[in-house]
Structure formats: structure tokens, C-alpha cells
Coordinates of N, CA and C in Angstrom, one line a residue:
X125 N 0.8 -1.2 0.0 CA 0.0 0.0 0.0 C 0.9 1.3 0.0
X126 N 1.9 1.2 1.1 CA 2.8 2.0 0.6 C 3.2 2.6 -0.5
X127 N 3.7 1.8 -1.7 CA 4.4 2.4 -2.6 C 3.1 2.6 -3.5
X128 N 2.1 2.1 -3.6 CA 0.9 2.0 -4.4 C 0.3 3.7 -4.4
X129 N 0.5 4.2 -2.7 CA 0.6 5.6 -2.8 C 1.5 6.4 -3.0
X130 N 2.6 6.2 -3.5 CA 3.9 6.9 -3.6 C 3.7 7.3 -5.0
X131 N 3.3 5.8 -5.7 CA 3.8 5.8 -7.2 C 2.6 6.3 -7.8
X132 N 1.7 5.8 -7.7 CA -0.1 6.0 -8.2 C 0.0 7.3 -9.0
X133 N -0.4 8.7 -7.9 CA -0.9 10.1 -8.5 C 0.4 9.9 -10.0
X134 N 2.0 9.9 -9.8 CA 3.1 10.1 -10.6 C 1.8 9.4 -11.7
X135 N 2.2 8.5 -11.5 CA 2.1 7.4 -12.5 C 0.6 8.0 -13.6
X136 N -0.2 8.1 -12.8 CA -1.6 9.1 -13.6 C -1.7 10.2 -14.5
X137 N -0.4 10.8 -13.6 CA -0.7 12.1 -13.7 C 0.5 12.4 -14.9
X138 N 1.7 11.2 -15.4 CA 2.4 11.1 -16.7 C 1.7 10.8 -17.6
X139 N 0.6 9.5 -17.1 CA 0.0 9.1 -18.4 C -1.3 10.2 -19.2
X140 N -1.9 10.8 -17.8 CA -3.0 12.5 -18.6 C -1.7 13.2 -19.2
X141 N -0.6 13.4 -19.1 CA 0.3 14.6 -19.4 C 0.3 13.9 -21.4
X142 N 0.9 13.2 -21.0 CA 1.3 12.2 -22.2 C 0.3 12.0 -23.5
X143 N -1.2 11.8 -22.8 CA -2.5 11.6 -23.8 C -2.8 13.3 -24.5
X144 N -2.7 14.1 -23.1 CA -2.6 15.6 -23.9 C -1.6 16.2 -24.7
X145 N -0.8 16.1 -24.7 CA 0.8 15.8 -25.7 C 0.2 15.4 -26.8
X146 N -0.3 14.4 -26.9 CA -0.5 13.8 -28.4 C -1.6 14.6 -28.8
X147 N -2.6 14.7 -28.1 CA -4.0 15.5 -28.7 C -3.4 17.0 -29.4
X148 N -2.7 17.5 -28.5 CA -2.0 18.8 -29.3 C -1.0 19.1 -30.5
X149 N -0.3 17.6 -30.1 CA 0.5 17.6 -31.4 C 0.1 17.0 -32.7
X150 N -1.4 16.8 -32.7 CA -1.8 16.5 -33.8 C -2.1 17.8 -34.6
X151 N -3.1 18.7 -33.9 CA -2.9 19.7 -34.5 C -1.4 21.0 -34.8
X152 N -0.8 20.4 -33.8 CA 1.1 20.8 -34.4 C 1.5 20.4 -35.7
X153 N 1.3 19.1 -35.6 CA 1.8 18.7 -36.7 C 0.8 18.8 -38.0
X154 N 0.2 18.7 -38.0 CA -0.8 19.3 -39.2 C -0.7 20.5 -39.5
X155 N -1.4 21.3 -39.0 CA -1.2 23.4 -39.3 C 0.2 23.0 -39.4
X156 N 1.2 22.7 -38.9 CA 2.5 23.1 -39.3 C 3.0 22.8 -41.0
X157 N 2.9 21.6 -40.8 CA 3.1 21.3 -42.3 C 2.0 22.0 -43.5
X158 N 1.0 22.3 -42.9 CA 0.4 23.0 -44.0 C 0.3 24.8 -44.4
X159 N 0.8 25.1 -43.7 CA 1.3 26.8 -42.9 C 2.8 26.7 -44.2
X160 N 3.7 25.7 -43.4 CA 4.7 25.9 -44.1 C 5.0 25.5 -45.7
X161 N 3.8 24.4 -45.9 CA 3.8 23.6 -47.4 C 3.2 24.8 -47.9
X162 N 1.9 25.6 -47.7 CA 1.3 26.8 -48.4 C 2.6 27.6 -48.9
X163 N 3.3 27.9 -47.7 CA 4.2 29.0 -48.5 C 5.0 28.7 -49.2
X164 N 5.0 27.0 -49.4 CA 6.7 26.7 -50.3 C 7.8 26.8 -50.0
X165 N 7.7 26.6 -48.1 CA 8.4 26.3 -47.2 C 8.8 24.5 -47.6
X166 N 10.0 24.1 -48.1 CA 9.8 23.0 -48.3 C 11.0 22.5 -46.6
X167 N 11.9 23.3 -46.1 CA 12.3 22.9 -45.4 C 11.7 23.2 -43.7
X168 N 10.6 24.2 -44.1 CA 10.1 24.3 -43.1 C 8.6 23.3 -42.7
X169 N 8.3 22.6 -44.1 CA 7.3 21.7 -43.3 C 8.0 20.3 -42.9
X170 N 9.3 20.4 -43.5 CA 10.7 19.2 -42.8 C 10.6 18.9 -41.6
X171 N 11.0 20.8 -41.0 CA 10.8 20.8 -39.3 C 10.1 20.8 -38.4
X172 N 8.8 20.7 -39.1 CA 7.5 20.6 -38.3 C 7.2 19.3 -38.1
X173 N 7.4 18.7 -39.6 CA 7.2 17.3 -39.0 C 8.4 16.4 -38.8
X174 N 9.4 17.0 -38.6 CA 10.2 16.2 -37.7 C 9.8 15.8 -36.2
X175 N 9.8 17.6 -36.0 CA 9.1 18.0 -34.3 C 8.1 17.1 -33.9
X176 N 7.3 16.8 -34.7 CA 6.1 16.2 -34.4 C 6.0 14.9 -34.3
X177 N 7.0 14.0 -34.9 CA 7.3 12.9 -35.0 C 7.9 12.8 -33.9
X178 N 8.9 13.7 -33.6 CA 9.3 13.3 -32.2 C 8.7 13.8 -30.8
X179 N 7.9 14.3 -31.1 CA 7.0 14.9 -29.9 C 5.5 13.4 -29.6
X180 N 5.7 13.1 -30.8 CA 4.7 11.4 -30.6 C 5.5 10.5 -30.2
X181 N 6.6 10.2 -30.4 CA 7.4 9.3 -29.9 C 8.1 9.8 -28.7
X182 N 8.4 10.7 -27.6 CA 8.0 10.7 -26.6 C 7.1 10.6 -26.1
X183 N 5.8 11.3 -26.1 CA 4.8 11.1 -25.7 C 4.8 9.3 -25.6
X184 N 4.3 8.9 -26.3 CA 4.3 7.5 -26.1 C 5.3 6.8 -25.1
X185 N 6.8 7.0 -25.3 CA 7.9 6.2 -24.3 C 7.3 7.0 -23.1
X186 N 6.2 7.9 -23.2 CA 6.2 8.5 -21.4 C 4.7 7.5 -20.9
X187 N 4.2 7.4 -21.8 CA 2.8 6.6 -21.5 C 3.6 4.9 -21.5
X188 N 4.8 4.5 -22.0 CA 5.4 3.3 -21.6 C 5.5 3.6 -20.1
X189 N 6.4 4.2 -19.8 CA 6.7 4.2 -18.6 C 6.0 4.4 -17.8
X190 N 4.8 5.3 -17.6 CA 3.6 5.3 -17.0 C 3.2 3.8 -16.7
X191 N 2.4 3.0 -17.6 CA 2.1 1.7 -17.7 C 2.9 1.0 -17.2
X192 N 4.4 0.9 -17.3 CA 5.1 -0.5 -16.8 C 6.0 0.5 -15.5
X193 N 6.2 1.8 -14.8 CA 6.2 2.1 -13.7 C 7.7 1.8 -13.9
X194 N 8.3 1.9 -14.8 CA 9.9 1.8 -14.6 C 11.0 3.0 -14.6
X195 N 11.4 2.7 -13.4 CA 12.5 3.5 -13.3 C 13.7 4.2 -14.2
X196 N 14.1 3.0 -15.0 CA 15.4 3.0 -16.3 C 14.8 4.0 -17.3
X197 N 13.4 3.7 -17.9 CA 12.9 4.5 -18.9 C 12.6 5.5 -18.2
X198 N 12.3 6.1 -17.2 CA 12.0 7.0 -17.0 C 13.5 8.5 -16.8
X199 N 14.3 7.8 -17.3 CA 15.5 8.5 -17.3 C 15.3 8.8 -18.5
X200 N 15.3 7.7 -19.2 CA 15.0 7.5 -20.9 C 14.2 9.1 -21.3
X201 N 13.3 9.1 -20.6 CA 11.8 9.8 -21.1 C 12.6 11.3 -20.5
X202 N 13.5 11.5 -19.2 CA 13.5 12.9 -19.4 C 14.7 13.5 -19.9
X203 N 15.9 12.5 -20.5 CA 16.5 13.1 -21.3 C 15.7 13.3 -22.9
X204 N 14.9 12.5 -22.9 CA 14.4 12.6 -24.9 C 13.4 13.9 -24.8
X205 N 12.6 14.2 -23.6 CA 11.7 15.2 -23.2 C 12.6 16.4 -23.3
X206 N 13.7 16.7 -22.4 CA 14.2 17.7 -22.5 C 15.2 17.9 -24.5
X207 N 15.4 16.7 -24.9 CA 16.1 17.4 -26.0 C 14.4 18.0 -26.9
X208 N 13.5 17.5 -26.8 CA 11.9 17.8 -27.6 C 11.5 19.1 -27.4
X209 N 12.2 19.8 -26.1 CA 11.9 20.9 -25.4 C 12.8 22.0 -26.2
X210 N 13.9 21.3 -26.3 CA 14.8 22.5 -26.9 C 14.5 22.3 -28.5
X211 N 14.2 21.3 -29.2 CA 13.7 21.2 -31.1 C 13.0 22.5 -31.1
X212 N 11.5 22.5 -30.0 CA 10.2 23.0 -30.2 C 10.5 24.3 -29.6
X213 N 11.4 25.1 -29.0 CA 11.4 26.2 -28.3 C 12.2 26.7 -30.2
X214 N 13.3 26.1 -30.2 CA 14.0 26.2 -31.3 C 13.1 27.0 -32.5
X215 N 12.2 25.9 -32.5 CA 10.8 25.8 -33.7 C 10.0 27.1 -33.3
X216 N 9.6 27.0 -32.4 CA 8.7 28.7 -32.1 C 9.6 29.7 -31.9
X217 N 10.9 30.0 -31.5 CA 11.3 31.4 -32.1 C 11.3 31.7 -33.7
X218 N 11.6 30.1 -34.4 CA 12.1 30.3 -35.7 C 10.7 30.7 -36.5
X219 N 9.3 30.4 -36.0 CA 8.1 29.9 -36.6 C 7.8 32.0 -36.4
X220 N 7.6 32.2 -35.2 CA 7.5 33.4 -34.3 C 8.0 34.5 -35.7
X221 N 9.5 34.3 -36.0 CA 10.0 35.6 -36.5 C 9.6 35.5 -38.1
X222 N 9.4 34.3 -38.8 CA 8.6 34.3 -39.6 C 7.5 34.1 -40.4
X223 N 6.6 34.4 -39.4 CA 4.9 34.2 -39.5 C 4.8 35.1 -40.6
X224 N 5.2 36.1 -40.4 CA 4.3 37.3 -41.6 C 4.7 37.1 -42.4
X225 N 6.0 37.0 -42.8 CA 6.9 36.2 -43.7 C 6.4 35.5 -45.0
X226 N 5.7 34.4 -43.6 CA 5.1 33.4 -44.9 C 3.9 33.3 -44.9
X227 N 2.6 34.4 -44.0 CA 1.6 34.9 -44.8 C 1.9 35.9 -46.3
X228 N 2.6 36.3 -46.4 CA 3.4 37.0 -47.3 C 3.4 35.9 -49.0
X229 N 4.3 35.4 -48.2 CA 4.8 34.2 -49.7 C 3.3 33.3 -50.1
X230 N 2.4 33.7 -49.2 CA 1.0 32.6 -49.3 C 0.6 33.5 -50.6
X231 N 0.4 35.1 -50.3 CA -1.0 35.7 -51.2 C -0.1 36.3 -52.3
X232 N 1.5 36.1 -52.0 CA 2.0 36.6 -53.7 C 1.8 35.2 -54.3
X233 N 2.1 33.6 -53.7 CA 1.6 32.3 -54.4 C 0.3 32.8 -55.4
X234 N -0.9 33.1 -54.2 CA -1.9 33.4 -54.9 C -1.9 33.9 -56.0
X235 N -1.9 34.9 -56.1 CA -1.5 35.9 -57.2 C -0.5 35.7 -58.3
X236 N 0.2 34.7 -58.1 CA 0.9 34.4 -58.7 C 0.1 33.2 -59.5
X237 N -0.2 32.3 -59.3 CA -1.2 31.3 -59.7 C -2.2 31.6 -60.4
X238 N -2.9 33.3 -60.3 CA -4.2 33.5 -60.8 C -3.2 34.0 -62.3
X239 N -2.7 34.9 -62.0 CA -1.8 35.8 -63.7 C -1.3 34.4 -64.6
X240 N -0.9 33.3 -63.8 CA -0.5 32.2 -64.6 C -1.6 31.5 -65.5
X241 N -2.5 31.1 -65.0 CA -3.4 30.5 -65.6 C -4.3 31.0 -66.8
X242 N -4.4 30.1 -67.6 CA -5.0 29.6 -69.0 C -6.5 28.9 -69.0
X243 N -7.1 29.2 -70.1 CA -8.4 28.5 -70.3 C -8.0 27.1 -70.3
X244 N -7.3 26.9 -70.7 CA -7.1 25.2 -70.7 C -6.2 24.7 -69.4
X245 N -5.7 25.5 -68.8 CA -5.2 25.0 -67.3 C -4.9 26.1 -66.0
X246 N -6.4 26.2 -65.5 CA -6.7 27.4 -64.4 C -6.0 26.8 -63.4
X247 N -4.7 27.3 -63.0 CA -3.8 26.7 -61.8 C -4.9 27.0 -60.6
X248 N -6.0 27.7 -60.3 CA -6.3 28.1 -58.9 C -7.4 27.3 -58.8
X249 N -7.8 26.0 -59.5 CA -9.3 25.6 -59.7 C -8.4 24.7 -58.0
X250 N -7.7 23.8 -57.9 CA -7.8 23.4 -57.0 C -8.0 24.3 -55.3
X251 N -7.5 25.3 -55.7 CA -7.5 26.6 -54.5 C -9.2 26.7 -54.4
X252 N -9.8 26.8 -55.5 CA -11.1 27.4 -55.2 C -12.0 26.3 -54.2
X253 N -11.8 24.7 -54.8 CA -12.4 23.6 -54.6 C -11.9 23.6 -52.5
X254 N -10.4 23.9 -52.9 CA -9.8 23.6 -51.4 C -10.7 24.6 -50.2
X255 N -10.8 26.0 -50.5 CA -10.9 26.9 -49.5 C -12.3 27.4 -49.6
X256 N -12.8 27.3 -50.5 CA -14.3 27.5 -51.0 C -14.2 28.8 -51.7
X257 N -13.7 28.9 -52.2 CA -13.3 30.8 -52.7 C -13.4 30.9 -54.4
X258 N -12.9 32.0 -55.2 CA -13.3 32.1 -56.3 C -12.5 33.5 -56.7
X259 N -11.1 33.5 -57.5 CA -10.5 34.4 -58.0 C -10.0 34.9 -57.2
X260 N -8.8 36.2 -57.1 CA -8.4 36.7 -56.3 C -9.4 37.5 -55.1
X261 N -10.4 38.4 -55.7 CA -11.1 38.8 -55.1 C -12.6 38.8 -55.2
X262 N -13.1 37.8 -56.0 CA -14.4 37.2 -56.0 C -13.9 36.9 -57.2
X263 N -15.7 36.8 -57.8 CA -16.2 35.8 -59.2 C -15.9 36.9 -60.4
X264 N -15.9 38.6 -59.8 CA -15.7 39.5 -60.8 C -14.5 39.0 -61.7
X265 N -13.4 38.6 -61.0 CA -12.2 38.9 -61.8 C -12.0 37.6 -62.7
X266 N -12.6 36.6 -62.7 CA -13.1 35.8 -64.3 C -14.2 36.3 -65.2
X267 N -15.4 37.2 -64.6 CA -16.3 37.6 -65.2 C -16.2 38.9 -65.9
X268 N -14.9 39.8 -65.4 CA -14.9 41.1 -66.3 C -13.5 40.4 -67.4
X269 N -13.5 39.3 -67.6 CA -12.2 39.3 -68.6 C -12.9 39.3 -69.8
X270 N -12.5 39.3 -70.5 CA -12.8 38.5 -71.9 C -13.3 37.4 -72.2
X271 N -14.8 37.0 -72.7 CA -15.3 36.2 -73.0 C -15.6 35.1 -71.6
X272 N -15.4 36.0 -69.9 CA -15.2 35.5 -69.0 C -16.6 34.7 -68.6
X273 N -16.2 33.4 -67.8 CA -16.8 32.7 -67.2 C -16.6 31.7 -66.1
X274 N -17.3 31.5 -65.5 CA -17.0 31.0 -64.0 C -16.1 29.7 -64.3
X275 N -15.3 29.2 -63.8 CA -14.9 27.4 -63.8 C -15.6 27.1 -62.8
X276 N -15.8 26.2 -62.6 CA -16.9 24.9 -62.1 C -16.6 25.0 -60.7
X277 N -14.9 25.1 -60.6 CA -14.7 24.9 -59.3 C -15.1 26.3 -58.6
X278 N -15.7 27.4 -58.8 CA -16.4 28.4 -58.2 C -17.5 28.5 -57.6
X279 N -17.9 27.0 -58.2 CA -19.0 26.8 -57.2 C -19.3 25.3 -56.5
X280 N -20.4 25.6 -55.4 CA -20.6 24.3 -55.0 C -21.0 23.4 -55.4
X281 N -20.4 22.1 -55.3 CA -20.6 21.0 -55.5 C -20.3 21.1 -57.2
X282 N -19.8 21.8 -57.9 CA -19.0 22.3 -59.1 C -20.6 22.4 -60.2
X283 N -21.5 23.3 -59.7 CA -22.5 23.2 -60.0 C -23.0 24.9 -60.3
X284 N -22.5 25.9 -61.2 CA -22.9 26.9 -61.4 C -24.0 27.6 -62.1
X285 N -25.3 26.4 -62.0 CA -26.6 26.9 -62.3 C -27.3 27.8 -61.5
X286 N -26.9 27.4 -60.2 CA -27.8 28.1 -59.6 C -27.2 29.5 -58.5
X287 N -27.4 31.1 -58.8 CA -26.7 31.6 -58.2 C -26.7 31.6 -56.6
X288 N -26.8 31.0 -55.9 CA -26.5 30.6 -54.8 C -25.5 29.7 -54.3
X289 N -25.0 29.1 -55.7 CA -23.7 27.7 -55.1 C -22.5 28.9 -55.6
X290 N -22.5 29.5 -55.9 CA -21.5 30.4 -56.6 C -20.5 30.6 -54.8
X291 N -19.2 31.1 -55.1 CA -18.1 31.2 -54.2 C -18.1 32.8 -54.1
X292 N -18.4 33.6 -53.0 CA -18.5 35.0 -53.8 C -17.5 35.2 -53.1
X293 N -16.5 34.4 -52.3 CA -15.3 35.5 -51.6 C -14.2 35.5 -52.0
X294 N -13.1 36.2 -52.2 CA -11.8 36.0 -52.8 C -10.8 35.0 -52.0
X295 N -10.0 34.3 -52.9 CA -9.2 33.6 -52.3 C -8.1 34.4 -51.8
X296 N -7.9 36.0 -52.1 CA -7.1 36.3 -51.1 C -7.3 36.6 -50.1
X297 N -8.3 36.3 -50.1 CA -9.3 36.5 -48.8 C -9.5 35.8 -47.5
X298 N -9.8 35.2 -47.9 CA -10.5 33.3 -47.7 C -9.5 32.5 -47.4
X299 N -9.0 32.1 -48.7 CA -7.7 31.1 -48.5 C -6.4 31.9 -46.9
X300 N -6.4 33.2 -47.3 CA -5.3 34.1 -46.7 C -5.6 33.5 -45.0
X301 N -6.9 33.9 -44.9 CA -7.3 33.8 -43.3 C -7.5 32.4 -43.0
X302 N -7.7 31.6 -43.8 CA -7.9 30.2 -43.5 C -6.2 29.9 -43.2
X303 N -5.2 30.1 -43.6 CA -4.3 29.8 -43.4 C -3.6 30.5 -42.2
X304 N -3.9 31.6 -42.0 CA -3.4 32.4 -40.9 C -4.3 31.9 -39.4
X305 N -5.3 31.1 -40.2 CA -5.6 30.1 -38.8 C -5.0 29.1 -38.4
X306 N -4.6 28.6 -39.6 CA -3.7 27.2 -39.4 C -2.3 27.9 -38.6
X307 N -1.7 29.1 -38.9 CA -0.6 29.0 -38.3 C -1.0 29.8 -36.9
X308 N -2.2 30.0 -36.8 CA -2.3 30.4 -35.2 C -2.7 29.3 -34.2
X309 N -3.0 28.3 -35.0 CA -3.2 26.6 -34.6 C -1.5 26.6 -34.3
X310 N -0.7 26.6 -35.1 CA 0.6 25.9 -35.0 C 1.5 26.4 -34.0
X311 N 0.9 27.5 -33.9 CA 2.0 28.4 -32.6 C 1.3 28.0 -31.4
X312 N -0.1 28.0 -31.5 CA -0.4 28.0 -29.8 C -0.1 26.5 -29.3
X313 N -0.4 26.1 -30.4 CA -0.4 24.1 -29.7 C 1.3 23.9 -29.6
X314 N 2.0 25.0 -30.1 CA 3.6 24.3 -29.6 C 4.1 25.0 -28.4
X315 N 3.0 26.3 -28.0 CA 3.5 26.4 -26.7 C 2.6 25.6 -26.1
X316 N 1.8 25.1 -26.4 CA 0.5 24.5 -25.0 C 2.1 23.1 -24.7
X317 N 2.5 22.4 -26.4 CA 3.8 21.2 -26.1 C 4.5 21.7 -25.4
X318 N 5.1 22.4 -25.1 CA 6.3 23.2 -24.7 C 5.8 22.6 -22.9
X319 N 4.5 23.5 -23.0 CA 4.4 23.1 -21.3 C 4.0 21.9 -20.6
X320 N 3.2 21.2 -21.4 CA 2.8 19.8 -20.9 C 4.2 19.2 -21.1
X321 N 5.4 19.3 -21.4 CA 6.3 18.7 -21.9 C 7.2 19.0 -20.2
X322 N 7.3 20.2 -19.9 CA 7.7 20.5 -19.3 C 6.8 19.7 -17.4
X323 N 5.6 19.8 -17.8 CA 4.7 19.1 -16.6 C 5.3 17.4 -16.6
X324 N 5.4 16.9 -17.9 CA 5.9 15.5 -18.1 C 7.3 15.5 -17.1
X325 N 8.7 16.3 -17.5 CA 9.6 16.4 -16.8 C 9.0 16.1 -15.4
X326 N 8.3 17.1 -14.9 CA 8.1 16.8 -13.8 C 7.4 15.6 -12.5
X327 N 6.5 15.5 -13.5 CA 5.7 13.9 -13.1 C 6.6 12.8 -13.2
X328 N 7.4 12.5 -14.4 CA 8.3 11.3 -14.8 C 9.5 11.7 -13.5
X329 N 10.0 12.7 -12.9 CA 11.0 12.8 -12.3 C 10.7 12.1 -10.8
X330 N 9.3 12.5 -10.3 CA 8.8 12.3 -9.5 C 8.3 10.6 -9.2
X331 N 7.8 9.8 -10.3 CA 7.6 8.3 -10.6 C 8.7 7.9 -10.3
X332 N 9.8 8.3 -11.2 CA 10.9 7.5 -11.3 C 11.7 7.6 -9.5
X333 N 11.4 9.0 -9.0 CA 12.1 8.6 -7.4 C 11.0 7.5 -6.9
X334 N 10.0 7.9 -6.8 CA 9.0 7.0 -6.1 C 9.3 5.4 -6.2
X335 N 9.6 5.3 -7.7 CA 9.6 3.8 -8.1 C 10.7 3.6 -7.4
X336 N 12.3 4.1 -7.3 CA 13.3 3.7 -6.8 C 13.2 4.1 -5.3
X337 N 12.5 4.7 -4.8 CA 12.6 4.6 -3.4 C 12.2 3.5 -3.1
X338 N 10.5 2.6 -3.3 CA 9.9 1.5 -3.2 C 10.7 0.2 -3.7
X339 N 11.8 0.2 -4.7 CA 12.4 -0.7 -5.0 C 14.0 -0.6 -3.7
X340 N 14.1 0.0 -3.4 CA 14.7 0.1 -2.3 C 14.1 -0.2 -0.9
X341 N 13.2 0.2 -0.5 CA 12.7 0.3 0.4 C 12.0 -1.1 0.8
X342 N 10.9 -1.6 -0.3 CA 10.5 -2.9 0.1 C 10.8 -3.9 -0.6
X343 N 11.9 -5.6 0.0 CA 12.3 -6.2 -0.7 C 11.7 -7.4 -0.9
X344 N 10.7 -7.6 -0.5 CA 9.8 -9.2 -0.6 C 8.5 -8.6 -1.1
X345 N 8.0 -8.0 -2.1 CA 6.5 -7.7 -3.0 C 6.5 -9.1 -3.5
X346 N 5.3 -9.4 -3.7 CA 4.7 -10.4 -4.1 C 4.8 -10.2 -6.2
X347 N 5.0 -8.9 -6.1 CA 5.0 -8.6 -7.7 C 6.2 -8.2 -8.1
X348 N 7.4 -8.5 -8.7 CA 8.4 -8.1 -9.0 C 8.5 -6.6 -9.8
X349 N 9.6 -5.9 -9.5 CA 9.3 -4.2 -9.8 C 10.0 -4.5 -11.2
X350 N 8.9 -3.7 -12.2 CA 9.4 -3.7 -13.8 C 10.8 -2.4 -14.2
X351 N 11.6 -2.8 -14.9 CA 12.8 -2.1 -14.9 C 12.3 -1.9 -16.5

């Protein structure tokens, strides 16, 4: 009963740390890579999903250790936690000084994609299908061209009979703020990692004395202590 109270709260209170870790790093890892893939960041959606791969793969060695209450890995878990701590601090000053940056390189893409395109290959049809949008700044800027007319993807369900499925907002618009959510998704969920990571440190440090005090302390358990 002793160690059952020693280790228990530790032990709980790594594995809630650990399940909230992952829930956040999903949306880290997602908005990241797509924040940075929009801008044609190719090495910056590299390092999101590196981060994120290894921000899952602790998480999990900390929910091991949680579950099997071992001392050894829990050494394991706060050397790989603290190096995850320094990738992601790393990652949010770097993300931090270039946010505007690469809302920037998003709406010249845009723009750059609408002047490119041809009747026979409108580079933005996928943009319009993606974000629900239509031209740089509505449906006018296909409709005042020459011989202008909507593409399919301007409306819903690619169905431009009826003026109500029509897209009336601009993708620089639209698409702009839809992505400036994704990267306000990607900043907040890497400080929320930053500190559950840092809560983890502290739980796993706490388990792992507990475990080794109880493995010291009592020598005849009927359950042998998992290393």
C-alpha cells in the first residue's frame, strides 16, 4: 500500500500529461506542415514534421513508462523530453520571427497562380475547390475578362446553375485567413507542447524517485518491480 501511494498520482498524472501531448500535437503537426507547405516552405514543413514525430514518440515512451512504472525508462523519457523541449522552443522562435513572412509568400503564391493561368489550365481551380473561394477577389475577376466565365470549381458542389452555389469570396481573402488560422493553430499548440512537456519532466521525475525509493525500500512484493 505504501508504494501503491507513492507511485499511483506520478504514475496518472504522466500518463493524462502524455494523452494531452498527443491531442496537441496533432494539430502541431498538421497546421504546421500546411502553414509551411502553403508557403513553399519546403524545409520548413521538414521541421514541423520532424518536431512532431518526435514529440509522438515521446509522448508514447512516457505513457510506456507510465504503464510499466519503470525506473530505467524513465530516465530515458526525461533526457528525450528535454532534448523535444529544446527542437520546439527552437521551432517557435524560428516559426515566431517568420509568420508574416510566410503569410506573405502565401497571397504573392496566390497571385501568382491566378496571372499564370490559361483557359485550358486554371492553376487556382484546385485553390477554389480547397478553400471554397473564387478568384483573387471574388467571381468578378473571371467575369470582367474577356469572353469571361466562372470554372466549375467556383461553385458548389462544381455546379454553377444556380446563383447561390457560386463562391462570392476571394481567395485572397479566404484562402489568406484560412491559413493564418492554421498557423495560429501551429503556434499555440507548440507552446501548450512546450508546457505539458515540461509538466511531463516533472511527473516522470517524481515516478521514477518513487519507483526507486519503493524498490529500495521494500524487498519481498509479491509482484516483482518492472525495470
Amino acid at each position: 500500500m505504501e508504494k501503491s501511494l507513492a507511485v499511483t498520482p506520478w504514475k496518472y498524472g504522466l500518463l493524462a500529461t502524455c494523452i494531452l501531448i498527443v491531442t496537441c500535437n496533432v494539430f502541431f503537426f498538421s497546421c504546421g506542415v500546411v502553414t509551411w507547405g502553403s508557403a513553399v516552405s519546403v524545409y520548413g514543413s521538414y521541421a514541423a514534421a520532424i518536431c512532431g514525430v518526435a514529440v509522438f514518440g515521446v509522448a508514447f515512451l512516457g505513457m510506456y513508462v507510465a504503464l510499466k512504472v519503470s525506473y530505467k525508462y524513465s530516465i530515458y523519457y526525461l533526457m528525450c523530453s528535454g532534448l523535444v523541449i529544446a527542437a520546439l522552443g527552437s521551432y517557435l522562435f524560428t516559426f515566431t520571427a517568420m509568420r508574416e513572412q510566410l503569410m506573405g509568400r502565401f497571397e504573392e503564391r496566390m497571385r501568382n497562380l491566378f496571372e499564370q493561368k490559361t483557359h485550358s489550365d486554371d492553376l487556382m481551380q484546385p485553390v477554389h475547390s480547397l478553400f471554397g473561394c473564387c478568384g483573387l477577389e471574388g467571381p468578378q475577376d473571371y467575369l470582367k475578362e474577356e469572353h469571361g466565365a466562372l470554372p466549375s470549381s467556383c461553385c458548389y458542389a462544381f455546379d454553377c446553375s444556380k446563383p447561390t452555389h457560386v463562391y462570392e469570396e476571394g481567395c485572397a481573402t479566404k484562402a489568406a485567413g484560412n491559413l493564418r488560422m492554421q498557423a495560429e493553430l501551429n503556434y499555440y499548440s507548440c507552446m501548450a507542447i512546450i508546457a505539458l512537456e515540461f509538466m511531463g519532466l516533472f511527473t516522470a521525475y517524481y515516478l521514477g524517485k518513487a519507483r526507486k525509493y519503493a524498490k529500495t525500500k521494500i524487498k519481498d512484493e509479491e509482484t516483482p518491480i518492472n525495470e
